Coordinates of C-alpha atoms in Angstrom, one line a residue:
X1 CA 0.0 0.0 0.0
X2 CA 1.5 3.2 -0.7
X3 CA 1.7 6.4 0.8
X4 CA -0.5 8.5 -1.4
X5 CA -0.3 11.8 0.8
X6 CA 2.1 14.3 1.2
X7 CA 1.3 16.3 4.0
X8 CA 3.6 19.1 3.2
X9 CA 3.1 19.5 -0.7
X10 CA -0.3 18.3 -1.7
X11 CA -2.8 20.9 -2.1
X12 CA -4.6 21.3 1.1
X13 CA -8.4 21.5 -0.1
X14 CA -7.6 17.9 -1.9
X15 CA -5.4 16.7 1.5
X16 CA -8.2 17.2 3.6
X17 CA -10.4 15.4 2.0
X18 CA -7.7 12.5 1.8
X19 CA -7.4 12.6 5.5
X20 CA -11.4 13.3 6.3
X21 CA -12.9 10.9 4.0
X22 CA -11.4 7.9 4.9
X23 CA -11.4 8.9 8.9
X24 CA -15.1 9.3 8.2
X25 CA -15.8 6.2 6.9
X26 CA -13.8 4.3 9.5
X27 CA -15.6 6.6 12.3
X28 CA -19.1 5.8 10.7
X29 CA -18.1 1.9 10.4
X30 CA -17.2 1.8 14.1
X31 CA -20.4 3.3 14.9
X32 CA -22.2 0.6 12.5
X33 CA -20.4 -2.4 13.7
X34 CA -21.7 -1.2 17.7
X35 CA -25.1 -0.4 16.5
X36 CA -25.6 -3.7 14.6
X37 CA -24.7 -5.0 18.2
X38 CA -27.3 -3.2 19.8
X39 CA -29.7 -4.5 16.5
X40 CA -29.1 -7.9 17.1
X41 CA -30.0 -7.8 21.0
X42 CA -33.1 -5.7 20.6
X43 CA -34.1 -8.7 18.5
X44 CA -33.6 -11.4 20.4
X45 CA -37.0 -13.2 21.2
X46 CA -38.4 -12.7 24.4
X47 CA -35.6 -10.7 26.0
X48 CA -34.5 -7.9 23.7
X49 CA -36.1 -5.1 25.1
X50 CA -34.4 -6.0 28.7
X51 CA -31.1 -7.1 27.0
X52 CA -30.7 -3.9 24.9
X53 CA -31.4 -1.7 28.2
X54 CA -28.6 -4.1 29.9
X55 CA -26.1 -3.3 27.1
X56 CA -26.9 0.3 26.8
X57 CA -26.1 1.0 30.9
X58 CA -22.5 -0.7 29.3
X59 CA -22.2 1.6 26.7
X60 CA -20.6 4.4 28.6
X61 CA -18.0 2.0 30.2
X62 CA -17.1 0.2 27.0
X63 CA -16.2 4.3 25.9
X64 CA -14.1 4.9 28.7
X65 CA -12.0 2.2 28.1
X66 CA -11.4 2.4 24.5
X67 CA -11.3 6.3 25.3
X68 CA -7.7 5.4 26.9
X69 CA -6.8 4.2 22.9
X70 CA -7.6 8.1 22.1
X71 CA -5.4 9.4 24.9
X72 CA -2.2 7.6 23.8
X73 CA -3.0 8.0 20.3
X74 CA -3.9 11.3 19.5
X75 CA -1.3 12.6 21.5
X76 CA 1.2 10.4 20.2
X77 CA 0.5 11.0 17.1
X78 CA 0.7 14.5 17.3
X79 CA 3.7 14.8 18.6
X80 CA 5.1 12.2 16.1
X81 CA 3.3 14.4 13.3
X82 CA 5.1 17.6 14.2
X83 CA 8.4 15.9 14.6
X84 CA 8.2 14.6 11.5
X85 CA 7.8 18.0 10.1
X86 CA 10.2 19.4 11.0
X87 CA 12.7 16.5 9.9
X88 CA 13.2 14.8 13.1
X89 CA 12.8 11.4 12.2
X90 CA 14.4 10.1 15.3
X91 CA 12.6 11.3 17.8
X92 CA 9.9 10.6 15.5
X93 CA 10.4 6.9 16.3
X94 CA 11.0 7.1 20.2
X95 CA 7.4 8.8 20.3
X96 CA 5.9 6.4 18.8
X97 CA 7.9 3.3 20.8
X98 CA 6.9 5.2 24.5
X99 CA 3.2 5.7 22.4
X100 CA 3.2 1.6 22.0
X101 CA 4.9 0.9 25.6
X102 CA 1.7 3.1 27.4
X103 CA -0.7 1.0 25.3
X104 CA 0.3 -2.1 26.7
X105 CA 0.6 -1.1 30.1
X106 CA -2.6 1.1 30.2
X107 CA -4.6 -1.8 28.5
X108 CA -3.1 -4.6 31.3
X109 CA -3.9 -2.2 34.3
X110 CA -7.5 -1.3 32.6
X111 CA -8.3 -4.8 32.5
X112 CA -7.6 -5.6 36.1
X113 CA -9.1 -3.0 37.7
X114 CA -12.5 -3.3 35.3
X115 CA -13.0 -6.4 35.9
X116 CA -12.8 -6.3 39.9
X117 CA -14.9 -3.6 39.6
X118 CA -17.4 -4.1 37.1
X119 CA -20.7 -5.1 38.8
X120 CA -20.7 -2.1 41.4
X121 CA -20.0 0.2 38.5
X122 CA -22.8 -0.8 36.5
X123 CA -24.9 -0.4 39.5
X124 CA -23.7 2.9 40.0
X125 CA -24.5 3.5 36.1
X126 CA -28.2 2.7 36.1
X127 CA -28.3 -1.4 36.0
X128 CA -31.9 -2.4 37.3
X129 CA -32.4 -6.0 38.5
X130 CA -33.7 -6.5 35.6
X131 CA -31.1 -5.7 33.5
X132 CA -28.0 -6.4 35.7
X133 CA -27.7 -10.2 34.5
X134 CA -27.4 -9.0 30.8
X135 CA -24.6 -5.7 31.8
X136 CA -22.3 -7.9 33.4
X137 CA -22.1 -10.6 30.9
X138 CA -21.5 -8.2 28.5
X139 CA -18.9 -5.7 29.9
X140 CA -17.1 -9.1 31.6
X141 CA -16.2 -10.4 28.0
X142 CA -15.4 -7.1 26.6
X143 CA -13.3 -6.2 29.7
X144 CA -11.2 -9.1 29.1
X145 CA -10.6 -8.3 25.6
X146 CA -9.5 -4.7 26.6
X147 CA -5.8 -5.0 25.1
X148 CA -7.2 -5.7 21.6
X149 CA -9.8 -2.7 21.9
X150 CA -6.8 0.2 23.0
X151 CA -4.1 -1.5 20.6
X152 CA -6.8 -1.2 17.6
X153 CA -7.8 2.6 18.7
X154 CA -4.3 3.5 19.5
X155 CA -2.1 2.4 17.2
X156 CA -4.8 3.3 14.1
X157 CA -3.6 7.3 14.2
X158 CA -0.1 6.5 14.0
X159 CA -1.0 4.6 10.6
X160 CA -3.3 8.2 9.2
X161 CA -0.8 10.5 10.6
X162 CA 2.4 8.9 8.4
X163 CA 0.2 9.9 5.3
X164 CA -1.7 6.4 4.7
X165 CA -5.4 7.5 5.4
X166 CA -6.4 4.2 3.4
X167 CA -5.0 1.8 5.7
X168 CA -6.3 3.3 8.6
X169 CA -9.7 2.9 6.8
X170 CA -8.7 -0.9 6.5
X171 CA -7.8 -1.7 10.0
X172 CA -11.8 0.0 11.2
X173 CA -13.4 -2.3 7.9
X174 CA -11.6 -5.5 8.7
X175 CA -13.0 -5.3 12.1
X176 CA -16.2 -4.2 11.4
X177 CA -17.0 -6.9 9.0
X178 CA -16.0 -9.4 11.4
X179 CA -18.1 -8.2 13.8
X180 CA -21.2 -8.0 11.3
X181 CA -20.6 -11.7 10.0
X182 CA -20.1 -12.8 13.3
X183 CA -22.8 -11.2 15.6
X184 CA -26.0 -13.3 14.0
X185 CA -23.6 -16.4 14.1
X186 CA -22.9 -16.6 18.1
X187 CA -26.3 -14.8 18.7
X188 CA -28.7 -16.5 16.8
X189 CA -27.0 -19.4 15.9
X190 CA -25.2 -20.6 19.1
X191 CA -28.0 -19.4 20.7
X192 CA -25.5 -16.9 23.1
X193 CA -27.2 -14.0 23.0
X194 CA -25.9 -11.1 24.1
X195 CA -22.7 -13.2 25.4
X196 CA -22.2 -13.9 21.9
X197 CA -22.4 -10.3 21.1
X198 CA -19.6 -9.2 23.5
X199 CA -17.5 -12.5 21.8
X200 CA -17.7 -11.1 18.3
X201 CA -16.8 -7.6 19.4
X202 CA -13.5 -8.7 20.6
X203 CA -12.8 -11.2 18.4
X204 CA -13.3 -8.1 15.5
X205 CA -11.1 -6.0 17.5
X206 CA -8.2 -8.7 17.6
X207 CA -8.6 -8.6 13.8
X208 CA -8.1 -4.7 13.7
X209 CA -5.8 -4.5 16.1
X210 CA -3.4 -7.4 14.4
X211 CA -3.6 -5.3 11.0
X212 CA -2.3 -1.7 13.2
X213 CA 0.2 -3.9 14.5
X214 CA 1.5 -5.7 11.4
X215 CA 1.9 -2.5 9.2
X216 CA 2.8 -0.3 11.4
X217 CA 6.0 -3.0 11.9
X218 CA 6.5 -3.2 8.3
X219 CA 8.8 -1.4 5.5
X220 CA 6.0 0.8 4.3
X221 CA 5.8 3.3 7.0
X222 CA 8.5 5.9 7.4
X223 CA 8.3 5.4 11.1
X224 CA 8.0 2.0 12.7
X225 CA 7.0 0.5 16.4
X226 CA 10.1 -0.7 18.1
X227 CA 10.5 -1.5 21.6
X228 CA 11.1 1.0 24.0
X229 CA 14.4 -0.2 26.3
X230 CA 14.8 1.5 29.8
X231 CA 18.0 3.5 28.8
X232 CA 16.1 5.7 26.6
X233 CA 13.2 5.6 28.4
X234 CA 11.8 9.8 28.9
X235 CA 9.6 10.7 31.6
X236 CA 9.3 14.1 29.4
X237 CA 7.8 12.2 26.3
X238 CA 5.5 10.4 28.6
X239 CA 4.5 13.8 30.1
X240 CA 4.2 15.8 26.6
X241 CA 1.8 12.5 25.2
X242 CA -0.4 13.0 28.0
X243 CA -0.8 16.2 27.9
X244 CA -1.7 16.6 24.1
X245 CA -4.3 13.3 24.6
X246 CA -5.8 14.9 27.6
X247 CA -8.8 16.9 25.6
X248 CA -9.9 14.0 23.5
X249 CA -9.5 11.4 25.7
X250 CA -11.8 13.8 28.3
X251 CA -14.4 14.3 25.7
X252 CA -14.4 10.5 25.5
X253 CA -14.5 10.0 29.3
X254 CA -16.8 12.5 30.2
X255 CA -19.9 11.8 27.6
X256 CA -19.1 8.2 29.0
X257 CA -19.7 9.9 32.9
X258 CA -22.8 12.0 31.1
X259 CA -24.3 9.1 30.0
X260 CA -23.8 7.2 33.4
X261 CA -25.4 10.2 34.9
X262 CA -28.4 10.4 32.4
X263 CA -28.9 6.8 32.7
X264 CA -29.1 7.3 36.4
X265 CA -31.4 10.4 36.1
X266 CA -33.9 8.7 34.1
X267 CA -34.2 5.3 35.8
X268 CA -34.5 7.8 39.3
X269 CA -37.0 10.1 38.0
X270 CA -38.6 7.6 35.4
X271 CA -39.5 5.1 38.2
X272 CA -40.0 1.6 38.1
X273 CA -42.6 2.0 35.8
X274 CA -41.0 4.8 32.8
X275 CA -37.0 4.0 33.5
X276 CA -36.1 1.4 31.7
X277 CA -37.8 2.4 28.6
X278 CA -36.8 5.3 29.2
X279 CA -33.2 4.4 29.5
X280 CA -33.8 2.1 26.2
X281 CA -34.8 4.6 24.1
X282 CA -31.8 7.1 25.9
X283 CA -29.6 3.9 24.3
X284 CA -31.1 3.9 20.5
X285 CA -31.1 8.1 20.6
X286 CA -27.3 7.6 21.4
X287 CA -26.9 5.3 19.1
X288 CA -28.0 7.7 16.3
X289 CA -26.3 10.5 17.9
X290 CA -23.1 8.7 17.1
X291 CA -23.6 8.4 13.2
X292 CA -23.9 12.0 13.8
X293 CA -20.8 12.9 16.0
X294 CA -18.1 10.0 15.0
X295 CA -17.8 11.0 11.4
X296 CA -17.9 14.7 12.9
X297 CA -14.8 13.2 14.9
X298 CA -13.4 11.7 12.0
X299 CA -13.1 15.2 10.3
X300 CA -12.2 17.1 13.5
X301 CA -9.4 14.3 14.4
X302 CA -8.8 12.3 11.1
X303 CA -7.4 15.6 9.7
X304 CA -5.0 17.0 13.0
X305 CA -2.0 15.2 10.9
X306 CA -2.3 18.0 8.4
X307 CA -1.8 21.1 11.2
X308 CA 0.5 19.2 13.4
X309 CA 2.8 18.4 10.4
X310 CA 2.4 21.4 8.7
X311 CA 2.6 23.6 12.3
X312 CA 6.0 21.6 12.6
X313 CA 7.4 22.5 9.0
X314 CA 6.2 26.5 10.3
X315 CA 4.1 26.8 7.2
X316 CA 1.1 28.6 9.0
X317 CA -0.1 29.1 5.8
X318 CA -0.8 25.4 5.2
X319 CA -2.7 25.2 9.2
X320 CA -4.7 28.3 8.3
X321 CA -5.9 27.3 5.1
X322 CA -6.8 23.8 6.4
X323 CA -8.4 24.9 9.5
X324 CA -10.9 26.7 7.0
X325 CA -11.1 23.9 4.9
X326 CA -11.9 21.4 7.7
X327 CA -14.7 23.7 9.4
X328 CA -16.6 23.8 5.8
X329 CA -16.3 20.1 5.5
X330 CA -17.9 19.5 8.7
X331 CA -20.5 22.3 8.1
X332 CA -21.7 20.3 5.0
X333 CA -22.1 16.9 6.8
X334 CA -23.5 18.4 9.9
X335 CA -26.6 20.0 7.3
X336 CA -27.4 17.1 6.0
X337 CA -27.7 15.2 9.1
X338 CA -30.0 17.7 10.5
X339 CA -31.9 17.1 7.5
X340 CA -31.8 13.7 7.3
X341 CA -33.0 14.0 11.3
X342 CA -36.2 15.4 10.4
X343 CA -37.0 13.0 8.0
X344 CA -36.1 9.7 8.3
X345 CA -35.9 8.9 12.1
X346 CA -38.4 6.5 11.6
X347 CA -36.0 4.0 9.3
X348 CA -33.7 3.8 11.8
X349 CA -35.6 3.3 15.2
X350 CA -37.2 0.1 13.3
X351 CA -34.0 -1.8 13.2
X352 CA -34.2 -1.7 17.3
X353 CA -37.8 -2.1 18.1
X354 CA -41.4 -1.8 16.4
X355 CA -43.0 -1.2 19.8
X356 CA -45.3 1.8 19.1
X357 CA -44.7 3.8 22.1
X358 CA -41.0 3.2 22.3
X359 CA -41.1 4.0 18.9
X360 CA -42.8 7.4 19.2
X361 CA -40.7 8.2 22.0
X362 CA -37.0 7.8 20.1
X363 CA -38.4 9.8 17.3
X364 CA -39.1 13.0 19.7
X365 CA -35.5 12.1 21.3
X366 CA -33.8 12.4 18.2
X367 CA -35.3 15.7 17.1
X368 CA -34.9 17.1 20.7
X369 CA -30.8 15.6 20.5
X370 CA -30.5 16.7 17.3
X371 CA -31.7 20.4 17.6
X372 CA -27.9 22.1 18.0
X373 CA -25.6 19.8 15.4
X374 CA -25.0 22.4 12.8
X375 CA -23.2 25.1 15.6
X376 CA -21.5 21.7 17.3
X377 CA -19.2 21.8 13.9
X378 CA -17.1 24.9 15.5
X379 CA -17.0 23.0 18.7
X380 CA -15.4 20.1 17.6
X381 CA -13.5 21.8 14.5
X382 CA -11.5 24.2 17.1
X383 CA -11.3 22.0 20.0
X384 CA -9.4 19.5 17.8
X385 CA -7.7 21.6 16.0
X386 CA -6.3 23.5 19.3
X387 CA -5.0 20.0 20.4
X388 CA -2.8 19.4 17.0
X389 CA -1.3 23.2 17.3
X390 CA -0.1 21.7 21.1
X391 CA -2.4 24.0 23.0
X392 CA -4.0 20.9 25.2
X393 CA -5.0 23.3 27.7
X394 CA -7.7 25.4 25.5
X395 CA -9.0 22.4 24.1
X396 CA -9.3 21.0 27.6
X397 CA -10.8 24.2 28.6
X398 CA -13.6 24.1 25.9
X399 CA -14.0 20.9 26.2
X400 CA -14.5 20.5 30.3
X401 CA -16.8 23.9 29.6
X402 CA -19.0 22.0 27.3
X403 CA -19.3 19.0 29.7
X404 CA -19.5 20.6 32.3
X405 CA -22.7 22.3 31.1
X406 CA -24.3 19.5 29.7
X407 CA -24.0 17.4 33.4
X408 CA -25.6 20.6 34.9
X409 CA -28.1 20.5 33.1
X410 CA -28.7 16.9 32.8
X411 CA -29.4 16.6 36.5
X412 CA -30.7 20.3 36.7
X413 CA -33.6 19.7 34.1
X414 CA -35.5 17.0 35.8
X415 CA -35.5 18.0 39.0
X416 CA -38.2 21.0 37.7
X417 CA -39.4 19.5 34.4
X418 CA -39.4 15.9 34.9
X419 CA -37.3 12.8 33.4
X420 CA -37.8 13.3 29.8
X421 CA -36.6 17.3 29.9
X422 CA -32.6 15.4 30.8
X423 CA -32.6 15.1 26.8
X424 CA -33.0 18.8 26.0
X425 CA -29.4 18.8 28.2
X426 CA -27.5 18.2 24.8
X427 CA -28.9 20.2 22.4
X428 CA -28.4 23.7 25.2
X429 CA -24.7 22.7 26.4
X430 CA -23.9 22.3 22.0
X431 CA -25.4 25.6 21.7
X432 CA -23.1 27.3 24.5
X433 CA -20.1 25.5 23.6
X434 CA -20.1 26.8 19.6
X435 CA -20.3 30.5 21.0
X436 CA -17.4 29.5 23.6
X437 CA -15.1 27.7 20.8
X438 CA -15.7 30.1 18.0
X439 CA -14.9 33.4 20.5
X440 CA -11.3 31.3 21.6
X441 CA -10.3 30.6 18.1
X442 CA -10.9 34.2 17.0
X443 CA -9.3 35.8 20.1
X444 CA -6.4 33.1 19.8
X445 CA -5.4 30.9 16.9
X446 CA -4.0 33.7 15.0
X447 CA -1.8 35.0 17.5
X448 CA -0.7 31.2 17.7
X449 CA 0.4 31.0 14.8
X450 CA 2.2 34.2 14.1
X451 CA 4.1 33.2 16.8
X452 CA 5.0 29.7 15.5
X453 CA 5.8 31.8 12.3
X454 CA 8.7 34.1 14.1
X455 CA 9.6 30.7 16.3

């Protein structure tokens, strides 16, 4: 496979969309391959209803672990992206070797400490009694497949950010295709229901996370994983990875703590009688939200090789240009969605359920979720594109603003309007945060820059 991009030359209209498409695609496959999950379980016979409610109150866990894949792998990557601009192909390669070393020790601690603390934490989430049995099975097999799960995530951006958007499309489609052929085999046909679920999810992310690993080891990349030996181990590398991954991976974590918190509103103010649908049709909204916001992140993220490299190389020119060209990109998409939204919620709400009430419910979630996508372009747009200039701390600032807001409200809302007013949380904290990003990036990415330039 060869490297068909060259982040430094190629025209930067036609290198964002080298970088965004593919990034897209892999964002919207991932999203696919975890709702097909979620399509499979809401049909099994007798249970699915209950089983789907059980694998929703997971949902937020399973995206605080892989979330720890974004940490090391954004901010890896980044760094690795702007040494390689500027020509520093050596440190270039220890980046990526301490980015590879945290993966496997994040991914072994991860696992321990999920797993022997699992069942309180989905108690904590929102797990009923009803729909305990089916949340532990579930997050007990993913859990142990952890490793596979961050070394899939992780090691994906250090494929994009060497210029071979293609491949990281690969590593997303051979998993996801596993995962579709395999989910109706262990759930249907071994009869394993949402066990079997959990199975084919790991066993897809072994497949994706052996590709990463085997071509990113190979001749074709510029920069390849090596192991990192204790003489040249640097605490400072470490620190500088960290710090770059923070924003993403909290945007990760913390809609995984927003969902724990809005599954735990509705199931207390829903009651015995409204929470578990309600939390049900919270987990099929989501679901659609995320064919919504993971290409966005595919955009937003897929494209930071292009300023970090470029940002390296001091050709501000390059960053400014494709900061514009990113933000239109992502305006275009977000449209059509919204579009889309108002149309044809129906469609997909039928592939989880063809209870009526359920039904009508999830359609007036997904308008209500929906309302503020369009001005959540600017928010994701600068937030990312803050973190691949190396200013962690204003992308952590939006981002933690953002959150912030949408757990206030979330808990706020029902306390005076009752359990179903916790959805109208996302669409006011999206509204806030694209007048807080867009005033940052006009007060500072400029100034950023032109100092960069004179650097």
């Amino acid at each position: 496979m060869k490297q068909n991009t060259d982040l430094g030359k190629d025209q930067v209209p036609i290198l964002v969309l080298k970088l965004a498409v593919p990034s897209m695609i892999a964002q919207f496959v991932t999203v696919l391959y975890s709702i097909i999950d979620r399509m499979f379980i809401g049909n099994i016979p007798g249970i699915g209803d209950t089983a789907l409610a059980g694998v929703g109150v997971c949902g937020p866990i399973v995206t605080l672990l892989t979330s720890f894949g974004t940490l090391i792998g954004i901010g890896g990557s980044i760094l690795m992206a702007m040494r390689m601009g500027a020509g520093r192909r050596k440190q270039a390669e220890s980046i990526l070797a301490h980015s590879f070393a945290l993966l496997v020790a994040f991914s072994a601690a991860l696992t321990v400490l999920f797993l022997l603390t699992k069942r309180q934490l989905l108690l904590w989430f929102g797990a009923s009694a009803a729909t305990l049995p089916y949340a532990d099975t579930y997050l007990t097999i993913y859990t142990a497949g952890t490793f596979f799960a961050l070394m899939a995530v992780g090691l994906n951006y250090f494929i994009t950010c060497q210029g071979f958007p293609a491949a990281g499309m690969i590593t997303v489609l051979i998993g996801a295709l596993t995962n579709i052929v395999l989910d109706p085999l262990f759930i249907f046909g071994f009869h394993m229901d949402v066990a079997g679920a959990a199975i084919a999810t790991v066993i897809a992310q072994f497949a994706s996370c052996c590709f990463a690993f085997f071509f990113l080891i190979g001749k074709k990349v510029p920069v390849r994983i090596t192991l990192l030996r204790k003489n040249i181990f640097s605490p400072m590398i470490v620190k500088r990875i960290l710090a770059l991954g923070i924003s993403p991976f909290l945007i990760l974590a913390t809609d995984s703590v927003i969902l724990i918190v809005l599954n735990a509103t509705l199931q207390k103010y829903g009651g015995a009688k409204e929470g578990d649908m309600l939390i049900t049709c919270a987990t099929i909204v989501q679901s659609y939200m995320m064919l919504i916001t993971g290409p966005m992140l595919g955009i937003s993220s897929g494209t930071q090789a292009i300023l970090s490299y470029n940002y390296g190389a001091k050709a501000v020119h390059r960053v400014r240009q494709a900061e514009k060209d990113i933000l239109l990109l992502c305006l275009c998409f977000t449209t059509i969605m919204f579009v889309v939204s108002r149309i044809v919620p129906q469609a997909f709400i039928s592939i989880f359920t063809s209870e009526a009430e359920l039904m009508d419910l999830c359609v007036w979630g997904i308008h209500v979720f929906t309302l503020m996508i369009i001005p959540l372009s600017f928010q994701y747009v600068f937030v990312d594109g803050f973190t691949a200039l190396g200013r962690s701390r204003t992308a952590l600032f939006l981002s933690m603003f953002r959150k912030g807001d949408y757990m206030l409200f979330t808990l706020v809302l029902p306390a005076f309007f009752g359990a179903q007013s916790a959805f109208y949380a996302q669409p006011i904290a999206d509204g806030i945060a694209a007048v807080m990003s867009s005033a940052a990036f006009l007060l500072i990415f400029q100034k950023h820059l032109e100092r960069r330039a004179v650097a």
